[in-house]
Short mmCIF file of C-alpha atoms and ligand atoms in Angstrom, two decimals:
data_model
loop_
_atom_site.label_atom_id
_atom_site.label_comp_id
_atom_site.label_asym_id
_atom_site.label_seq_id
_atom_site.Cartn_x
_atom_site.Cartn_y
_atom_site.Cartn_z
CA MET H 28 4.10 -38.62 -17.35
CA ASN H 29 2.98 -41.40 -13.47
CA ALA H 30 -0.74 -40.94 -13.69
CA ARG H 31 -0.73 -41.60 -10.59
CA ASN H 32 1.65 -38.50 -8.36
CA ILE H 33 -1.18 -35.92 -10.14
CA LEU H 34 -3.41 -34.25 -7.21
CA ASN H 35 -3.87 -30.70 -8.68
CA ALA H 36 -5.66 -31.52 -11.65
CA ASP H 37 -8.06 -29.53 -12.96
CA LEU H 38 -10.35 -31.26 -15.96
CA HIS H 39 -13.29 -28.48 -16.26
CA CYS H 40 -13.05 -24.75 -16.90
CA HIS H 41 -14.09 -21.93 -20.22
CA SER H 42 -12.88 -19.93 -22.47
CA VAL H 43 -14.28 -16.61 -24.88
CA VAL H 44 -14.59 -20.88 -27.39
CA SER H 45 -17.65 -20.87 -24.91
CA ASP H 46 -18.73 -18.37 -22.37
CA GLY H 47 -15.69 -18.11 -19.99
CA THR H 48 -14.06 -14.29 -20.80
CA LEU H 49 -10.44 -15.29 -20.52
CA THR H 50 -8.41 -16.87 -23.51
CA PRO H 51 -7.33 -20.72 -23.82
CA GLU H 52 -3.52 -18.86 -23.27
CA ALA H 53 -4.62 -16.93 -20.28
CA LEU H 54 -6.20 -19.90 -18.71
CA ALA H 55 -3.38 -21.83 -19.29
CA GLU H 56 -0.88 -19.21 -17.69
CA ARG H 57 -3.77 -18.74 -15.01
CA ALA H 58 -3.42 -22.46 -13.88
CA ARG H 59 0.01 -23.58 -14.17
CA ARG H 60 0.22 -20.33 -11.45
CA ASN H 61 -2.25 -21.50 -9.26
CA GLY H 62 0.24 -25.42 -9.22
CA VAL H 63 -2.53 -27.33 -11.81
CA GLU H 64 -0.92 -30.11 -12.94
CA LEU H 65 -2.61 -31.08 -15.54
CA TRP H 66 -5.65 -28.96 -16.88
CA ALA H 67 -8.20 -29.27 -18.99
CA LEU H 68 -10.19 -27.02 -21.40
CA THR H 69 -13.79 -27.92 -21.63
CA ASP H 70 -15.91 -25.24 -23.25
CA HIS H 71 -19.83 -26.20 -24.20
CA ASP H 72 -20.65 -28.18 -26.90
CA GLU H 73 -17.54 -26.62 -29.03
CA VAL H 74 -13.94 -28.48 -29.39
CA GLY H 75 -12.00 -24.45 -31.86
CA GLY H 76 -9.90 -24.76 -28.53
CA GLN H 77 -9.01 -27.83 -27.72
CA HIS H 78 -5.21 -27.74 -30.39
CA ARG H 79 -4.79 -23.65 -28.44
CA ALA H 80 -5.12 -25.14 -25.20
CA ALA H 81 -3.08 -28.30 -25.79
CA ALA H 82 -0.27 -25.63 -27.54
CA ALA H 83 -0.78 -23.14 -24.31
CA ALA H 84 -0.35 -26.30 -22.25
CA ARG H 85 3.54 -27.02 -23.60
CA ALA H 86 4.28 -23.84 -23.41
CA GLN H 87 4.04 -24.03 -19.58
CA GLY H 88 5.19 -26.58 -18.93
CA MET H 89 2.19 -28.39 -18.33
CA ALA H 90 0.26 -31.62 -18.51
CA TYR H 91 -2.99 -31.68 -21.10
CA LEU H 92 -5.91 -33.48 -21.34
CA SER H 93 -8.12 -32.32 -24.14
CA GLY H 94 -12.18 -31.83 -23.12
CA ALA H 95 -15.61 -31.23 -23.31
CA GLU H 96 -18.64 -29.93 -22.17
CA ILE H 97 -21.84 -31.03 -24.07
CA SER H 98 -25.01 -30.23 -22.51
CA VAL H 99 -27.94 -32.95 -22.64
CA THR H 100 -31.30 -32.65 -22.19
CA PHE H 101 -32.22 -35.62 -19.62
CA ALA H 102 -36.31 -36.07 -18.20
CA GLY H 103 -36.85 -32.78 -19.35
CA GLU H 104 -33.78 -31.77 -17.53
CA THR H 105 -30.01 -29.72 -18.92
CA VAL H 106 -27.85 -32.64 -17.98
CA HIS H 107 -23.79 -31.62 -18.68
CA ILE H 108 -21.32 -34.39 -19.15
CA VAL H 109 -17.65 -33.29 -19.23
CA GLY H 110 -15.65 -35.87 -22.22
CA LEU H 111 -11.85 -35.96 -21.12
CA GLY H 112 -8.83 -37.19 -23.17
CA PHE H 113 -10.65 -37.82 -26.52
CA ASP H 114 -9.65 -36.72 -30.56
CA PRO H 115 -9.93 -33.44 -31.19
CA ASP H 116 -10.16 -33.96 -34.39
CA ASN H 117 -12.67 -37.09 -34.43
CA GLN H 118 -15.41 -36.20 -37.18
CA ALA H 119 -18.85 -37.83 -35.59
CA LEU H 120 -18.11 -36.03 -32.55
CA GLN H 121 -16.63 -33.06 -34.81
CA GLN H 122 -20.42 -33.48 -36.56
CA GLY H 123 -22.38 -34.21 -33.03
CA LEU H 124 -21.03 -31.69 -31.07
CA ALA H 125 -22.21 -28.96 -34.10
CA HIS H 126 -25.42 -30.15 -34.25
CA THR H 127 -26.12 -29.55 -30.21
CA ARG H 128 -24.85 -25.26 -30.70
CA GLY H 129 -27.51 -25.37 -33.62
CA GLY H 130 -30.23 -23.77 -32.31
CA ARG H 131 -28.19 -20.72 -30.24
CA SER H 132 -29.15 -18.16 -32.71
CA GLU H 133 -33.11 -18.54 -32.54
CA ARG H 134 -33.27 -19.11 -28.99
CA ALA H 135 -31.13 -15.68 -28.26
CA ARG H 136 -33.38 -14.06 -30.62
CA GLU H 137 -37.10 -16.50 -28.39
CA MET H 138 -34.28 -14.89 -25.20
CA ALA H 139 -34.40 -11.46 -27.01
CA GLN H 140 -37.26 -11.05 -26.68
CA GLY H 141 -38.58 -12.56 -23.46
CA LEU H 142 -36.84 -10.01 -22.40
CA ALA H 143 -38.39 -7.23 -24.38
CA GLN H 144 -41.53 -7.60 -23.17
CA VAL H 145 -41.13 -7.38 -19.56
CA GLY H 146 -39.30 -3.61 -20.76
CA ILE H 147 -35.69 -5.21 -21.78
CA ALA H 148 -34.39 -3.36 -25.62
CA GLY H 149 -32.09 -4.93 -27.25
CA ALA H 150 -30.87 -8.64 -25.19
CA TYR H 151 -29.83 -10.18 -28.51
CA GLU H 152 -27.50 -7.29 -29.64
CA GLY H 153 -26.18 -6.85 -25.96
CA ALA H 154 -25.55 -10.29 -25.85
CA LEU H 155 -23.57 -10.57 -28.92
CA GLN H 156 -21.57 -8.15 -27.25
CA PHE H 157 -19.82 -10.33 -25.29
CA VAL H 158 -20.06 -13.41 -27.74
CA GLY H 159 -16.38 -14.82 -28.90
CA ASN H 160 -17.58 -17.17 -30.21
CA PRO H 161 -20.73 -16.90 -32.38
CA ASP H 162 -21.66 -20.22 -32.35
CA LEU H 163 -22.23 -19.64 -28.86
CA ILE H 164 -24.23 -17.40 -27.80
CA SER H 165 -25.60 -18.62 -24.44
CA ARG H 166 -27.33 -17.84 -20.87
CA THR H 167 -24.01 -16.74 -19.52
CA HIS H 168 -23.83 -13.92 -22.37
CA PHE H 169 -26.68 -12.58 -21.80
CA ALA H 170 -26.91 -12.42 -18.49
CA ARG H 171 -22.98 -10.28 -18.63
CA PHE H 172 -25.45 -8.35 -20.68
CA LEU H 173 -28.62 -7.82 -17.94
CA VAL H 174 -25.72 -6.65 -15.76
CA GLU H 175 -23.74 -4.81 -17.35
CA ALA H 176 -26.99 -2.29 -18.27
CA GLY H 177 -27.61 -2.11 -14.89
CA VAL H 178 -31.02 -4.41 -14.85
CA CYS H 179 -29.06 -6.73 -12.43
CA GLN H 180 -26.49 -6.46 -9.70
CA ASP H 181 -25.05 -10.05 -10.85
CA MET H 182 -25.06 -12.65 -13.00
CA HIS H 183 -27.00 -15.14 -10.01
CA GLU H 184 -29.78 -12.03 -9.94
CA VAL H 185 -29.86 -11.92 -13.21
CA PHE H 186 -30.66 -16.28 -13.72
CA ARG H 187 -33.02 -15.22 -10.76
CA ARG H 188 -35.44 -12.98 -11.90
CA PHE H 189 -35.28 -14.05 -15.43
CA LEU H 190 -32.71 -16.72 -17.38
CA THR H 191 -34.32 -19.65 -15.71
CA GLU H 192 -37.12 -22.16 -16.02
CA GLY H 193 -40.23 -19.43 -16.13
CA LYS H 194 -39.15 -16.29 -16.12
CA PRO H 195 -39.05 -14.15 -19.21
CA GLY H 196 -35.67 -13.99 -20.67
CA TYR H 197 -36.20 -19.04 -20.55
CA VAL H 198 -36.63 -20.15 -23.21
CA PRO H 199 -36.68 -24.25 -23.01
CA HIS H 200 -33.73 -26.15 -25.32
CA ARG H 201 -33.60 -29.93 -26.27
CA TRP H 202 -30.24 -30.63 -26.52
CA ALA H 203 -27.77 -34.11 -27.06
CA THR H 204 -29.46 -37.19 -25.73
CA LEU H 205 -26.79 -38.46 -23.25
CA GLY H 206 -26.52 -41.78 -25.28
CA ASN H 207 -25.50 -39.45 -28.01
CA ALA H 208 -23.43 -37.54 -26.55
CA VAL H 209 -21.50 -40.73 -24.24
CA ARG H 210 -20.45 -42.10 -27.57
CA TRP H 211 -19.54 -39.33 -29.56
CA ILE H 212 -16.43 -39.22 -26.70
CA CYS H 213 -15.44 -42.74 -26.24
CA GLU H 214 -15.64 -43.01 -29.97
CA ALA H 215 -13.43 -40.28 -30.09
CA GLY H 216 -11.13 -42.11 -27.30
CA GLY H 217 -12.69 -40.22 -24.29
CA VAL H 218 -13.66 -40.71 -21.36
CA ALA H 219 -17.63 -39.63 -20.22
CA VAL H 220 -17.81 -38.02 -16.91
CA ILE H 221 -21.45 -36.29 -15.35
CA ALA H 222 -20.79 -32.97 -14.52
CA HIS H 223 -21.38 -31.31 -11.50
CA PRO H 224 -24.87 -33.60 -9.90
CA ALA H 225 -25.83 -31.76 -7.76
CA ARG H 226 -26.87 -29.17 -9.49
CA TYR H 227 -29.08 -30.77 -11.24
CA LYS H 228 -32.10 -30.54 -9.92
CA PHE H 229 -33.73 -34.44 -9.82
CA THR H 230 -35.84 -36.43 -7.32
CA ALA H 231 -33.62 -38.73 -6.10
CA ASN H 232 -35.45 -42.17 -8.03
CA GLU H 233 -34.83 -40.08 -11.75
CA GLU H 234 -31.12 -39.26 -10.50
CA TYR H 235 -30.43 -42.71 -10.34
CA ALA H 236 -31.90 -43.44 -13.28
CA LEU H 237 -29.48 -40.74 -14.67
CA PHE H 238 -26.24 -42.29 -13.13
CA ALA H 239 -27.80 -45.99 -14.07
CA GLU H 240 -28.38 -45.40 -18.01
CA PHE H 241 -25.03 -42.94 -17.79
CA LYS H 242 -23.00 -46.65 -17.05
CA ALA H 243 -25.16 -48.13 -19.06
CA HIS H 244 -24.04 -46.22 -22.42
CA GLY H 245 -20.49 -46.39 -21.32
CA GLY H 246 -19.07 -43.61 -18.87
CA ARG H 247 -17.47 -44.21 -15.91
CA ALA H 248 -16.53 -41.28 -13.72
CA VAL H 249 -19.10 -38.19 -12.47
CA GLU H 250 -17.47 -34.89 -11.34
CA VAL H 251 -16.72 -34.95 -7.04
CA VAL H 252 -15.08 -32.04 -6.42
CA THR H 253 -16.16 -29.44 -8.37
CA GLY H 254 -16.69 -25.65 -8.05
CA SER H 255 -20.81 -25.71 -7.91
CA HIS H 256 -20.60 -28.24 -4.66
CA THR H 257 -20.61 -28.00 -0.98
CA ALA H 258 -17.65 -30.29 1.15
CA GLN H 259 -21.39 -32.45 2.45
CA GLU H 260 -22.09 -32.93 -1.40
CA TYR H 261 -18.44 -33.78 -2.33
CA VAL H 262 -19.42 -37.46 0.59
CA LYS H 263 -21.99 -37.22 -1.26
CA TYR H 264 -21.27 -38.04 -5.11
CA ALA H 265 -17.91 -39.75 -4.03
CA GLU H 266 -19.95 -42.60 -2.66
CA THR H 267 -22.29 -42.80 -5.87
CA ALA H 268 -19.05 -43.32 -7.02
CA ARG H 269 -18.12 -46.03 -5.30
CA GLU H 270 -21.78 -47.11 -4.93
CA PHE H 271 -22.15 -46.94 -9.18
CA GLY H 272 -17.79 -48.18 -9.99
CA LEU H 273 -17.34 -44.34 -11.60
CA ALA H 274 -13.84 -42.75 -11.26
CA ALA H 275 -14.18 -39.18 -9.86
CA SER H 276 -13.19 -35.79 -11.30
CA ARG H 277 -11.72 -32.69 -9.69
CA GLY H 278 -12.73 -29.17 -11.61
CA SER H 279 -13.63 -25.58 -11.00
CA ASP H 280 -15.45 -25.30 -13.47
CA PHE H 281 -14.20 -21.32 -13.70
CA HIS H 282 -15.62 -19.28 -16.81
CA SER H 283 -14.34 -15.75 -14.84
CA PRO H 284 -11.84 -13.46 -13.26
CA ASP H 285 -14.71 -11.09 -11.97
CA GLU H 286 -17.53 -13.92 -12.05
CA SER H 287 -16.60 -17.41 -10.01
CA HIS H 288 -15.63 -17.34 -7.24
CA THR H 289 -13.44 -20.59 -7.53
CA ASP H 290 -10.55 -19.94 -9.09
CA LEU H 291 -8.50 -22.39 -11.17
CA GLY H 292 -6.32 -25.48 -9.38
CA THR H 293 -7.86 -24.40 -5.89
CA LEU H 294 -10.53 -27.05 -4.76
CA PRO H 295 -9.57 -29.50 -2.42
CA TYR H 296 -8.31 -32.73 -3.51
CA LEU H 297 -9.56 -36.22 -4.30
CA PRO H 298 -11.14 -37.84 -1.74
CA GLY H 299 -8.02 -40.62 -0.70
CA ALA H 300 -10.47 -43.56 -1.63
CA LEU H 301 -11.91 -43.03 -5.23
CA GLN H 302 -9.72 -43.32 -8.15
CA PRO H 303 -8.83 -40.29 -10.02
CA VAL H 304 -9.86 -39.59 -14.04
CA TRP H 305 -7.68 -39.01 -14.75
CA GLU H 306 -5.91 -42.54 -14.44
CA LEU H 307 -7.96 -44.03 -16.98
CA LEU H 308 -7.00 -41.71 -19.81
CA GLU H 309 -2.10 -42.02 -18.45
CA ASP H 310 -2.31 -42.65 -22.60
CA ARG H 311 -4.86 -39.52 -23.79
CA ILE H 312 -1.85 -37.50 -20.99
CA GLN H 313 -0.15 -34.46 -23.89
P1 AMP Q 29 -26.59 -21.99 -21.90
O1 AMP Q 29 -25.67 -23.47 -21.61
O2 AMP Q 29 -26.73 -21.12 -23.06
O3 AMP Q 29 -28.37 -22.75 -21.17
O4 AMP Q 29 -25.55 -21.54 -20.22
C1 AMP Q 29 -25.10 -22.31 -19.49
C2 AMP Q 29 -24.37 -21.77 -18.11
O5 AMP Q 29 -25.17 -19.82 -18.04
C3 AMP Q 29 -23.37 -22.55 -17.57
O6 AMP Q 29 -23.37 -22.98 -18.27
C4 AMP Q 29 -23.07 -21.64 -17.04
O7 AMP Q 29 -22.53 -21.10 -16.59
C5 AMP Q 29 -24.44 -20.36 -16.70
N1 AMP Q 29 -25.37 -20.12 -15.58
C6 AMP Q 29 -25.86 -21.23 -15.52
N2 AMP Q 29 -26.87 -20.89 -14.09
C7 AMP Q 29 -26.49 -19.81 -13.49
C8 AMP Q 29 -26.28 -19.33 -12.00
N3 AMP Q 29 -27.75 -19.39 -11.58
N4 AMP Q 29 -25.15 -18.52 -12.45
C9 AMP Q 29 -24.89 -18.13 -13.07
N5 AMP Q 29 -23.78 -18.74 -14.09
C10 AMP Q 29 -25.23 -19.08 -14.36
MN1 MN Q 30 -20.92 -22.09 -18.46
MN1 MN Q 31 -22.46 -26.96 -16.40
MN1 MN Q 32 -18.33 -25.96 -17.07
#
């Protein structure tokens, strides 16, 4: 496949293997129906869905890149690094991801304790009902439980009232280092991408440090068009991509038909002047 002809690439979404609600097969079908030409499933800290996703894409006649979204702690803040086009069977990558996932269960129990202190009982067991992969309990599963229990109207309210810094269900966690995440991806033959940069609460200096260090570690791309960015942020991060000599990625960050406001394959195309990250990965497209 000639990567230069691809416009509708969607290289960021989640399945039941992390905190999405659809199977890899259902996502592949939905992506294809929405006109996606090149797809990647990027579950959090986990590559367990990759062979299923690649097979489902093939069955849909849609091109595929392997993917994962790695949780990183940088300057005291959680940053997400997407890896694309790596070998999902790479041992060092799999071990690094297993290490990054480790501690999620204990963190979840502490989150439930915090919630119990404000009168919300049984949140750990409640969240577990929504978990597809016992290794990957996340804040999203707690949010689904609190909505179902009628404590909050929607997921955003849960995060605002209970699951963000300073709130009763928030437990700080130390994830992978930036250097390790980029290294795991690169050494497995992939390209590292800074996910949704506008989401991080960084000062201008901290953001500059993130991009500079990411690049120094071998990172090569940044998400410019994502479901997490406004149109003004597309413009801002297109400029940042040019400034740092990074390629650009595009992805909906779709999690669920009931929760996500951006569906697979429905975002605007990348601004024309940028190099699409999939052009760096032409030989990794399946
Ligand atoms: P965790 O990796 O357990 O810290 O959970 C992070 C996940 O929570 C993200 O990947 C999103 O899916 C979800 N999330 C974070 N903030 C919000 C928000 N304000 N509203 C809805 N979901 C959110
Ligand atoms: Mn998520
Ligand atoms: Mn993310
Ligand atoms: Mn994501």
